[in-house]
XYZ file of C-alpha atoms in Angstrom:
565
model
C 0.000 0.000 0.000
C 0.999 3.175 -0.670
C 1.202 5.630 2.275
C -1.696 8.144 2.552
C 0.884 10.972 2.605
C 1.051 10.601 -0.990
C -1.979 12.744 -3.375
C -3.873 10.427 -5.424
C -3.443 13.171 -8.199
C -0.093 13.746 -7.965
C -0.305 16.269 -10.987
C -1.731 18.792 -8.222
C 2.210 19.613 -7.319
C 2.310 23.190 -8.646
C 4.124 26.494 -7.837
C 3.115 29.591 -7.030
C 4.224 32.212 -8.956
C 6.385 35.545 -7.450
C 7.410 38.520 -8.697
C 11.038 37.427 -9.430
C 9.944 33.818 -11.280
C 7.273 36.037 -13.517
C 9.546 38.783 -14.704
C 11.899 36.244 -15.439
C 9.782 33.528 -17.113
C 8.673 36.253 -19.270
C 12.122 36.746 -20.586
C 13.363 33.448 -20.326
C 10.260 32.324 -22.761
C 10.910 33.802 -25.773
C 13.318 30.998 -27.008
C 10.905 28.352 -24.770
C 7.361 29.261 -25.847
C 7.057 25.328 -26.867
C 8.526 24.223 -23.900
C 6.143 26.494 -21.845
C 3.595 25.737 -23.918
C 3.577 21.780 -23.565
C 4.749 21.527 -19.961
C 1.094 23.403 -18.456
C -0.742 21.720 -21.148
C 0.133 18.434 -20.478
C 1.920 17.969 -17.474
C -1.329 16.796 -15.259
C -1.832 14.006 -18.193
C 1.583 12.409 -18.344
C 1.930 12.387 -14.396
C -1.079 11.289 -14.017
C -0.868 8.334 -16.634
C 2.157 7.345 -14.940
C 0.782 7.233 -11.788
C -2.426 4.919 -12.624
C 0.760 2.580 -14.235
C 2.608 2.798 -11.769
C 0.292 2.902 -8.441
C 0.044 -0.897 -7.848
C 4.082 -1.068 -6.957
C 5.143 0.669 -4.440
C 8.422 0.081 -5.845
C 7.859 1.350 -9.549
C 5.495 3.928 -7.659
C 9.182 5.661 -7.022
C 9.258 6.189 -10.500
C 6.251 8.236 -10.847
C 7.800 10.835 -7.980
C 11.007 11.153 -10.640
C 8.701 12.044 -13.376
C 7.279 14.759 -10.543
C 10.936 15.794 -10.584
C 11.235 16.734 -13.832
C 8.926 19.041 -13.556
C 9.457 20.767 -10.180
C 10.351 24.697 -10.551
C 13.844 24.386 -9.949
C 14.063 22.015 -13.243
C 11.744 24.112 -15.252
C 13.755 27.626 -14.252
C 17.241 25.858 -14.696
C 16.433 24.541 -17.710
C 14.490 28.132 -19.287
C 17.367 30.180 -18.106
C 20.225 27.799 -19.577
C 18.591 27.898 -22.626
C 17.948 31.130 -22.952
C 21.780 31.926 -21.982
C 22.529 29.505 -25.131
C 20.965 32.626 -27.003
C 24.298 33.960 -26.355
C 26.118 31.081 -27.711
C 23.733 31.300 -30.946
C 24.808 34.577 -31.899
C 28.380 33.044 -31.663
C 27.351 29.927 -33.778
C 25.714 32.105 -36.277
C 28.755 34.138 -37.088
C 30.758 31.683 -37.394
C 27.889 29.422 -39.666
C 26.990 32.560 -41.674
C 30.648 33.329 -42.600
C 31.368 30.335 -44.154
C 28.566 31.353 -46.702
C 29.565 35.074 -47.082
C 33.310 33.657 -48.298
C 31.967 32.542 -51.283
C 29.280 34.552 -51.758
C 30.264 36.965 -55.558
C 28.908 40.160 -53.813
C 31.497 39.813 -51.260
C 33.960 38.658 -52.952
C 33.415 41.887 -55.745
C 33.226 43.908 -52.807
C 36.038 42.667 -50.760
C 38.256 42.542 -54.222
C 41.231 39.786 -55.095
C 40.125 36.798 -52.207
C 43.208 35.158 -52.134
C 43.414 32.247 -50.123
C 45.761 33.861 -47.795
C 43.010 36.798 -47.562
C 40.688 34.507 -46.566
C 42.524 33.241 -44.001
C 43.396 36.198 -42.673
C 39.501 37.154 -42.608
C 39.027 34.010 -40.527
C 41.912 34.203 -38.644
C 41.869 37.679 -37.398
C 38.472 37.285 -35.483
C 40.627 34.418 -32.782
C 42.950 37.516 -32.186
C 39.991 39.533 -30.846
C 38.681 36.256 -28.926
C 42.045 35.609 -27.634
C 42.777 39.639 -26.673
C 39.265 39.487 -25.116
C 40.302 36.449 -23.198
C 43.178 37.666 -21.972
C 42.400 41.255 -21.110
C 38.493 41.875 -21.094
C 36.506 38.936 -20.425
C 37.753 37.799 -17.425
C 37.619 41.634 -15.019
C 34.326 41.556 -17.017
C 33.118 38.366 -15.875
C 34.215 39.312 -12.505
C 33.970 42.941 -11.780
C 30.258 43.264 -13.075
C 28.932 39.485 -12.907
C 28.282 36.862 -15.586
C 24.909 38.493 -16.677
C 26.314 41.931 -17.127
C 29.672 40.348 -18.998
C 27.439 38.964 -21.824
C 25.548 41.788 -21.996
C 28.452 43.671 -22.739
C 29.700 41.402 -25.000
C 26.447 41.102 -27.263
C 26.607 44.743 -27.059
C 30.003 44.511 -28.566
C 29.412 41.805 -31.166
C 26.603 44.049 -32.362
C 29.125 46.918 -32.720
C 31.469 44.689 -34.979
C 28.657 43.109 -36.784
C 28.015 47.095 -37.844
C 31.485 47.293 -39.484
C 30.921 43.934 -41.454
C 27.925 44.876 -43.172
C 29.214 48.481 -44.078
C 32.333 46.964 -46.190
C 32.389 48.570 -49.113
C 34.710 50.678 -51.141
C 38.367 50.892 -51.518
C 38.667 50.217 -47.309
C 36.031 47.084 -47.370
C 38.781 44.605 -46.965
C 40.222 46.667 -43.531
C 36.641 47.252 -42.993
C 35.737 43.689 -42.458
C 39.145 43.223 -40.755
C 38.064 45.674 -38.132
C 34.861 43.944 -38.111
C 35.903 41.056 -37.264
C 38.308 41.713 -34.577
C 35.551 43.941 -32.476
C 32.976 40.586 -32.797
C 35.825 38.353 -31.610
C 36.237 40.927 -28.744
C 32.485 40.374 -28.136
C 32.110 36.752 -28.792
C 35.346 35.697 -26.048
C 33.004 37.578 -23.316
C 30.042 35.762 -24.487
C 31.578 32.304 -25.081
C 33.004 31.965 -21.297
C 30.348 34.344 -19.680
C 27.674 31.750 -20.562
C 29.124 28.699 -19.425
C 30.117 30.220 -16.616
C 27.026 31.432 -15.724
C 25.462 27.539 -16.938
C 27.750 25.797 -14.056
C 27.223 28.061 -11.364
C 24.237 27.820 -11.284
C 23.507 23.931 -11.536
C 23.578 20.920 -9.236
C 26.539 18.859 -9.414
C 24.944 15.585 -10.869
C 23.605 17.500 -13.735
C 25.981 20.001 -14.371
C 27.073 18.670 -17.606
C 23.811 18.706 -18.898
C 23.437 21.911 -18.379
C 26.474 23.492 -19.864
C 26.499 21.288 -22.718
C 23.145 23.563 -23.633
C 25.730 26.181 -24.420
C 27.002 24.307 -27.410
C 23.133 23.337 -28.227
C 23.285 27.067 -29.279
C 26.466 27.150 -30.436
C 25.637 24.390 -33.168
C 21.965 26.396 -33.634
C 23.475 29.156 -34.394
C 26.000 27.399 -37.106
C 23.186 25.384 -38.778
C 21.213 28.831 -39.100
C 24.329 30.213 -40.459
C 24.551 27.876 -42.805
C 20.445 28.291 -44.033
C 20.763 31.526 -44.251
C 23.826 31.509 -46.752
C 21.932 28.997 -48.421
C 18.485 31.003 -48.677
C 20.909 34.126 -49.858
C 21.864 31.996 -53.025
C 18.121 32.393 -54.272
C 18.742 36.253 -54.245
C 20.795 37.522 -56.616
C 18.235 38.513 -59.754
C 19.479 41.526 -60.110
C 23.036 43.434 -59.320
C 21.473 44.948 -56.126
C 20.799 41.502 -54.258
C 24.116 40.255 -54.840
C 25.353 43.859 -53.484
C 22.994 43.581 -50.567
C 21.932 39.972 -49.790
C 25.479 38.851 -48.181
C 24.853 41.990 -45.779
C 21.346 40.963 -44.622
C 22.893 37.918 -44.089
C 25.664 38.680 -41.604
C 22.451 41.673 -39.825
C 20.395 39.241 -39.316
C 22.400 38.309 -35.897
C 20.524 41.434 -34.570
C 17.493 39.846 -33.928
C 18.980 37.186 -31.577
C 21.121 39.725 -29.967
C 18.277 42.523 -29.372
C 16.504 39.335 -27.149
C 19.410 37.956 -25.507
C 20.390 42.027 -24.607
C 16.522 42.657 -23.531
C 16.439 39.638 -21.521
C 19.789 39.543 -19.506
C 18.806 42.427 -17.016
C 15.701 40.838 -15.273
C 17.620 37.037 -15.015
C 19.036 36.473 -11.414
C 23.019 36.713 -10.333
C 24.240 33.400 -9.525
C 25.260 32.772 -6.240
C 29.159 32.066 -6.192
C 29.510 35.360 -7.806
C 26.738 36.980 -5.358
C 28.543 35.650 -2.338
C 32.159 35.998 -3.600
C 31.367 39.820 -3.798
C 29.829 39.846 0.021
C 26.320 40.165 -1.232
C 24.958 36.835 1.201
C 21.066 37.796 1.460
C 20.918 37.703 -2.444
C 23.229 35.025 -3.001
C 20.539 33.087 -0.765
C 17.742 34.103 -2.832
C 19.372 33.325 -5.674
C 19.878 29.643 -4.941
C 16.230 29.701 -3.071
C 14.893 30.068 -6.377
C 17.541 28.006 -8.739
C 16.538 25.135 -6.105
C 12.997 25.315 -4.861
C 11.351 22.205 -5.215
C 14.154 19.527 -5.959
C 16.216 19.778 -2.858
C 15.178 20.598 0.671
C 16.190 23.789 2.713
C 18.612 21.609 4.486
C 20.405 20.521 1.539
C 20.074 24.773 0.085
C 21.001 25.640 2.998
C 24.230 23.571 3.158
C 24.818 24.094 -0.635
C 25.334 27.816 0.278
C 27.575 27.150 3.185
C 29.607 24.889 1.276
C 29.976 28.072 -1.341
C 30.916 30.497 1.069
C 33.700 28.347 3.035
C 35.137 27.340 0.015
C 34.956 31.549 -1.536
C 36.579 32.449 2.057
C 38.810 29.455 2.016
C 40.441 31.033 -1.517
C 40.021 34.458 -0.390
C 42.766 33.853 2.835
C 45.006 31.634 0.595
C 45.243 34.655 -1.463
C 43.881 32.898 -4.709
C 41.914 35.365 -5.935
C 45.321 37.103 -7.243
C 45.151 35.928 -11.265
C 48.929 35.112 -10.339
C 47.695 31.979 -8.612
C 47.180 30.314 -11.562
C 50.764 29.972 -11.802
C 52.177 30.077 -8.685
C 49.579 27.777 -6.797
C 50.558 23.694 -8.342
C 47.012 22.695 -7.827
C 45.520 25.733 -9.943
C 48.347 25.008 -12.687
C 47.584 21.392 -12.648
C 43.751 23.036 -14.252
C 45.103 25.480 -15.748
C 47.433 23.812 -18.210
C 44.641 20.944 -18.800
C 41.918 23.145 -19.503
C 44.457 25.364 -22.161
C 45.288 22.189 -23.482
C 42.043 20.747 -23.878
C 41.007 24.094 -25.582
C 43.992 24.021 -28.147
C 43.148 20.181 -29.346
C 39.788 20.793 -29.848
C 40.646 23.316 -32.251
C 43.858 21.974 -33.749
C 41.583 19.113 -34.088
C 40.540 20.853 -37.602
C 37.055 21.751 -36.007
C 37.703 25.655 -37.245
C 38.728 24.684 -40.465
C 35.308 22.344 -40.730
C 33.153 25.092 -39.514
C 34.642 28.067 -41.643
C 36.007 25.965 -44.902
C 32.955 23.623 -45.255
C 31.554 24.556 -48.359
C 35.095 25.066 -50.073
C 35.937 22.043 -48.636
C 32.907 20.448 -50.335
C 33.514 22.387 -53.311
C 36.379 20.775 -53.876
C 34.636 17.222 -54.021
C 32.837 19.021 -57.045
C 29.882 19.847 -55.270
C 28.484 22.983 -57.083
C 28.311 26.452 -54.594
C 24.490 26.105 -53.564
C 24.926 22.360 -52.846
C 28.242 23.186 -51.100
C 25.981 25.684 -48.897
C 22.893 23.173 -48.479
C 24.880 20.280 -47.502
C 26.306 22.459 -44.824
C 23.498 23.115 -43.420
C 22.357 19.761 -43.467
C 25.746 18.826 -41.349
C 25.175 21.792 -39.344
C 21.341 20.388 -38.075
C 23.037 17.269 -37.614
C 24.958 18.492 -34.735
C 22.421 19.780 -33.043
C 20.948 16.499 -32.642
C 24.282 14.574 -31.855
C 24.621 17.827 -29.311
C 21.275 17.314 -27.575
C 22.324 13.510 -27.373
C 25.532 14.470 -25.793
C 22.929 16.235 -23.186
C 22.132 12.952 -21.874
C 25.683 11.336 -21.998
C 27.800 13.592 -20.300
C 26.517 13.289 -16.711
C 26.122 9.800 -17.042
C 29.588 8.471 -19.461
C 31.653 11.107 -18.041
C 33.672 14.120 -19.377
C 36.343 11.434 -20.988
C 34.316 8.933 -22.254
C 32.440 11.233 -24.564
C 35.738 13.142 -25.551
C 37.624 10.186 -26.278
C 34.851 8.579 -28.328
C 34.601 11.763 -30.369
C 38.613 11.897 -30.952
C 38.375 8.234 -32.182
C 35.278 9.234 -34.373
C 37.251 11.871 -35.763
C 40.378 10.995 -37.000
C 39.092 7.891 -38.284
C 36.773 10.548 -40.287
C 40.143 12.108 -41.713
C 41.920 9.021 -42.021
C 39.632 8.076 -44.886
C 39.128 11.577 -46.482
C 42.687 11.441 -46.613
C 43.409 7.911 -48.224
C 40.525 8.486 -50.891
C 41.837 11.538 -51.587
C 44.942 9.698 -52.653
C 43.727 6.730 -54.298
C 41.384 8.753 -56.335
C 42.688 12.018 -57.035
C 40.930 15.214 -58.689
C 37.758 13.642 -57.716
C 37.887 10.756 -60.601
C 35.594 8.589 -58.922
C 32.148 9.958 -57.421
C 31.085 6.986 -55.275
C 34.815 7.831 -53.140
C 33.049 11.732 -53.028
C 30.626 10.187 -51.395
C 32.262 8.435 -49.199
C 34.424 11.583 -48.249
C 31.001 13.599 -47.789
C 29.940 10.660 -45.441
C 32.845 10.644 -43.434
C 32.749 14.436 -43.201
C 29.082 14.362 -41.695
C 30.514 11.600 -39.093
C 33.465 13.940 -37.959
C 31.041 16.328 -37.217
C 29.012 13.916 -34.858
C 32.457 13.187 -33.705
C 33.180 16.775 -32.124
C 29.248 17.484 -31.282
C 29.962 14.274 -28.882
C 33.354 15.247 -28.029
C 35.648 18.647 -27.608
C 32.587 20.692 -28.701
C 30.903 20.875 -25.746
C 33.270 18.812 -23.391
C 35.914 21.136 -23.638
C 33.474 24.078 -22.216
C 32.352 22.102 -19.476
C 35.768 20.932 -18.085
C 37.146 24.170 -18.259
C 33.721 25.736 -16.773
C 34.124 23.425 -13.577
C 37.252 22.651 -12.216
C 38.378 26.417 -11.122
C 37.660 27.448 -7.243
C 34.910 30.447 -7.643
C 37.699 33.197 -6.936
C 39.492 32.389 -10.053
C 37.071 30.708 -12.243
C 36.544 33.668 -14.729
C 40.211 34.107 -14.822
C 40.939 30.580 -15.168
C 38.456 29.856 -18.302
C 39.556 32.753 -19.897
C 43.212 31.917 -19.846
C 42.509 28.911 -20.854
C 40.124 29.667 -23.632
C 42.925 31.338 -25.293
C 44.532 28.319 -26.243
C 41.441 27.416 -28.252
C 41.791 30.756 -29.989
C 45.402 30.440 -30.475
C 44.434 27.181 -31.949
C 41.676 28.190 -34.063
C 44.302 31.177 -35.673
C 47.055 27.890 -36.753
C 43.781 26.227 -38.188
C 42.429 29.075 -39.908
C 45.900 29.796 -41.587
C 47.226 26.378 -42.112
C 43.629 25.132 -44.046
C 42.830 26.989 -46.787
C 46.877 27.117 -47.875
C 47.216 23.421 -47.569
C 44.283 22.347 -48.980
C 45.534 24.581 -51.986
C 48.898 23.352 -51.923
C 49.023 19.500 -50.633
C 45.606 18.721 -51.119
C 44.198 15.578 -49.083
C 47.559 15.039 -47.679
C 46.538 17.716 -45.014
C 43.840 15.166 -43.717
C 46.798 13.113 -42.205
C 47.827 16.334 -40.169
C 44.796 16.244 -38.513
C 43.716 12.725 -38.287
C 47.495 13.065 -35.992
C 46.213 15.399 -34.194
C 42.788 13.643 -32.854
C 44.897 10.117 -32.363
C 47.438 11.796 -30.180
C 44.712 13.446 -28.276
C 42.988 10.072 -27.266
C 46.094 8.673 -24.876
C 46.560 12.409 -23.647
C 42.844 12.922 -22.396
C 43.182 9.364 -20.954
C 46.287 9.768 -18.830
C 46.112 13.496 -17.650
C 42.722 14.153 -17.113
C 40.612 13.031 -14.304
C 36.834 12.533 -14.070
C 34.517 15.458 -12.933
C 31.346 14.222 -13.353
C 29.107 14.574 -10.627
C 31.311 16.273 -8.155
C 30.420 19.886 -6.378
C 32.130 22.846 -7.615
C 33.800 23.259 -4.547
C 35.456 19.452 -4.063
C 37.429 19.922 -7.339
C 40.346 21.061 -4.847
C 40.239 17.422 -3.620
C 40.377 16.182 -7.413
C 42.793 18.058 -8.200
C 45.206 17.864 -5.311
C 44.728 14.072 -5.422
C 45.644 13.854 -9.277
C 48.711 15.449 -9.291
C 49.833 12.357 -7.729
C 47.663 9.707 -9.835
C 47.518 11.120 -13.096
C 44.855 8.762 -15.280
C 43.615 7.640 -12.857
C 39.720 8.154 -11.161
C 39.395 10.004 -7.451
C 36.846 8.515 -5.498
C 36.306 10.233 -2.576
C 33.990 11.031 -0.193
C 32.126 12.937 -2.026
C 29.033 11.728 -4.391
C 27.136 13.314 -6.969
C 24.519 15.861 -5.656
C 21.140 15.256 -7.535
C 17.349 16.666 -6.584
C 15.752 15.120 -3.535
C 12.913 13.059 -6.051
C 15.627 11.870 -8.418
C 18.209 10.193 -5.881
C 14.574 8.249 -3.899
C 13.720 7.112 -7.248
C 17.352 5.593 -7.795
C 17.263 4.166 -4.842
C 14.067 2.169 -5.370
């Protein structure tokens, strides 16, 4: 028998609404109207189907109160305001996606004048120097000085700045035009790409923490297959010499519509409360995490979440780690440091930047005409969002280097056989090895969506104390864009020059990352924010291998009875 403390309609578990959750719902919904649409709708249906299946066990009744998890406020406002922070992350998908289009669009190139293959690189190229500056000297004080909200606010504000110059190229000063362009956006995209997972793992539970971030690269990948459409829907306009002069511009404004919502939206979201209680601000910091948990854990387990925070902030604070310095002089912060940099760097020098820039030259070369080119990348592009979503699922549960040795494997296997066909048949004499190369292409891009894509951001999101987190992802983010600027250089000249022989660079590149990941980087999945000092301590000594220690991945109250059962 079930015990009578239990509703017989246990779809009657609602929330009621406050000030703070409706001004932010409100904001948080314009990327989630679905999602708010079919959770009210039928949420009383689903929970209570599962209950009149489930009743009769007591044991499988366990399962109905984990379906009454997934639902529970905390869940629904976690999983609104992570998505809506992957707006961010769109916009940064989206100029990289819509690029790829622009370079080989004819108004461009007329307008740009002479697109060498060394120009184009230096197009591509020259946005990682404003990601890495931004990295380096603006992200990070931003991240920290005015919070993670007001960081990517100021960095879509930038972005939109940039995204002015690139549309107004034109003239005898288009090509230093776009140049200028391009450096401002990379200025605004480094303080949106590590505000927003930054902002993703602070504010989650341990246990699903990957989850969570990985919705960062959900809009990444958005943005890129939207990219990728649009340059594709631009093909269809050029009837007359004004659309080709105008349609590649539309193209790169039409980023303004996902920044003018992300910008809107940002100032009515909550702070999240490492940042809140790192800068002494303890009431808010409590409301913060009030709301970010109500409903899946008890005021106990808030309660001692919050503690947990502040001992470990104040623990840093005395040690004298919030200096940036620590990172270098402090072994245990190194130890991170260095891994996240160089987990960064290989999942660029992986040939991810030349994939996402290059695609449809790449294709092009395979003899795919310029619209097909653009239309199978944005069939590759939608592709990853799906592998992404999947990745979701597997991150909390495979671990971090599971997934990002799978996708290594995946990928230079993918390489392995666009170079030897590229070889065997060269100057594309035999179609059905095109094919094959296409093929293998669309699997290197599951590859990374299971792998560095996301991975990368999460590790590097979770393993710095709060005091130097911004500091730490930044710094280490640079390696990625210090890695994208060697891909972004060394592509489109060897592809011109050696041909397929440049595969086997690459396919190097992703087998020597598999034995690295495996040896020097330990597990983080399910463990607090603030026990990654343990981890990390503890690895120094036992490199490759996994620290089990006392503490256990924190999930909501529902979810760890139901496990039990």
């Amino acid at each position: 028998m079930i015990p009578t403390k239990y509703p017989v309609d246990i779809s009657k578990v609602t929330y009621q609404p406050t000030i703070c959750s409706i001004s932010s719902t409100i904001f948080l919904s314009i990327p989630s109207l679905a999602l708010l649409a079919l959770v009210p709708v039928y949420r009383h249906k689903i929970l209570n189907t599962v209950y009149c299946v489930f009743v009769p066990n007591y044991h499988l009744y366990a399962r109905s109160v984990f379906a009454m998890a997934l639902v529970t406020k905390a869940d629904i406002r976690l999983h609104l305001l992570c998505i809506f922070f992957a707006i961010g992350s769109f916009v940064w998908g989206y100029n990289v996606g819509v690029l790829s289009s622009v370079l080989v669009h004819p108004g461009f190139i007329e307008a740009i004048g002479h697109l060498t293959p060394s120009r184009k690189g230096v197009i591509t190229a020259i946005y990682y120097l404003g990601t890495w500056l931004s990295y380096i000297f603006i992200s990070h004080p931003a991240s920290d000085l005015l919070g993670r909200r007001h960081a990517a606010l100021a960095g879509i504000l930038t972005v939109a700045i940039g995204n002015a110059f690139e549309c107004g190229a034109t003239g005898s000063g288009a090509y230093a035009m776009m140049i200028i362009g391009r450096i401002i956006s990379g200025i605004g995209v480094g303080m949106l790409s590590t505000s927003v997972p930054l902002y993703q793992s602070e504010v989650a539970p341990a246990g699903k923490r990957g989850k969570y971030v990985v919705l960062n690269h959900v809009g990444f990948v958005g943005g890129l297959a939207v990219g990728f459409w649009v340059g594709y829907a631009v093909t269809f306009w050029s009837t007359t010499e004004y659309d080709v002069y105008v349609s590649w511009r539309v193209s790169l404004a039409a980023v303004l519509v996902p920044c003018s919502i992300f910008g809107v939206g940002l100032p009515f979201l909550p702070e999240t409360p490492r940042w809140l209680i790192e800068h002494g601000h303890y009431d808010a910091a409590h409301k913060s995490l009030l709301w970010l948990r109500d409903g899946s854990f008890t005021e106990a387990e808030i309660d001692a979440e919050l503690m947990h925070i502040r001992e470990d902030v104040e623990t840093h604070h005395i040690s004298g780690e919030a200096n940036w310095l620590s990172l270098f002089r402090d072994r245990s912060l190194f130890e991170r440091l260095w891994r996240a940099s160089l987990l960064q760097f290989m999942a660029q020098m992986c040939g991810a930047t030349a994939m996402k820039y290059y695609l449809p030259t790449l294709f092009a070369k395979l003899g795919l005409p310029t619209r097909v080119t653009l239309l199978a990348g944005g069939i590759e592009s939608t592709l990853k969002i799906g592998m992404t979503i999947i990745e979701m699922y597997l991150i909390d549960r495979l671990g971090r280097r599971v997934t990002l040795t799978a996708g290594c494997l995946a990928m230079g296997v993918s390489m392995l056989v666009n170079g030897v066909l590229g070889q065997v048949y060269p100057g594309n004499t035999n179609k059905s090895a095109d094919v094959v190369c296409i093929v293998f292409i669309f699997i290197y891009a599951l590859g990374y969506s299971m792998g560095f894509g996301p991975a990368a951001w999460v590790y590097g999101s979770e393993i710095f104390p709060t005091s130097v987190r911004a500091r730490g992802l930044n710094f280490s983010a640079s390696g990625g864009a210090i890695g994208s600027i060697v891909v972004a250089q060394v592509w489109p000249v060897g592809i011109d020059t050696i041909g397929s022989n440049i595969y086997f660079f690459f396919m190097g590149v992703n087998f020597v990352c598999i034995p690295i990941i495996i040896l020097f980087y330990p597990e983080t999945k399910g463990r607090p924010l603030e026990d990654m000092d343990l981890l990390f301590n503890k690895a120094v000594g036992q490199l490759g291998q996994d620290v089990d220690e006392h503490s256990e991945p924190v999930l909501p109250k529902n979810v760890r009875h139901s496990s039990q059962g």
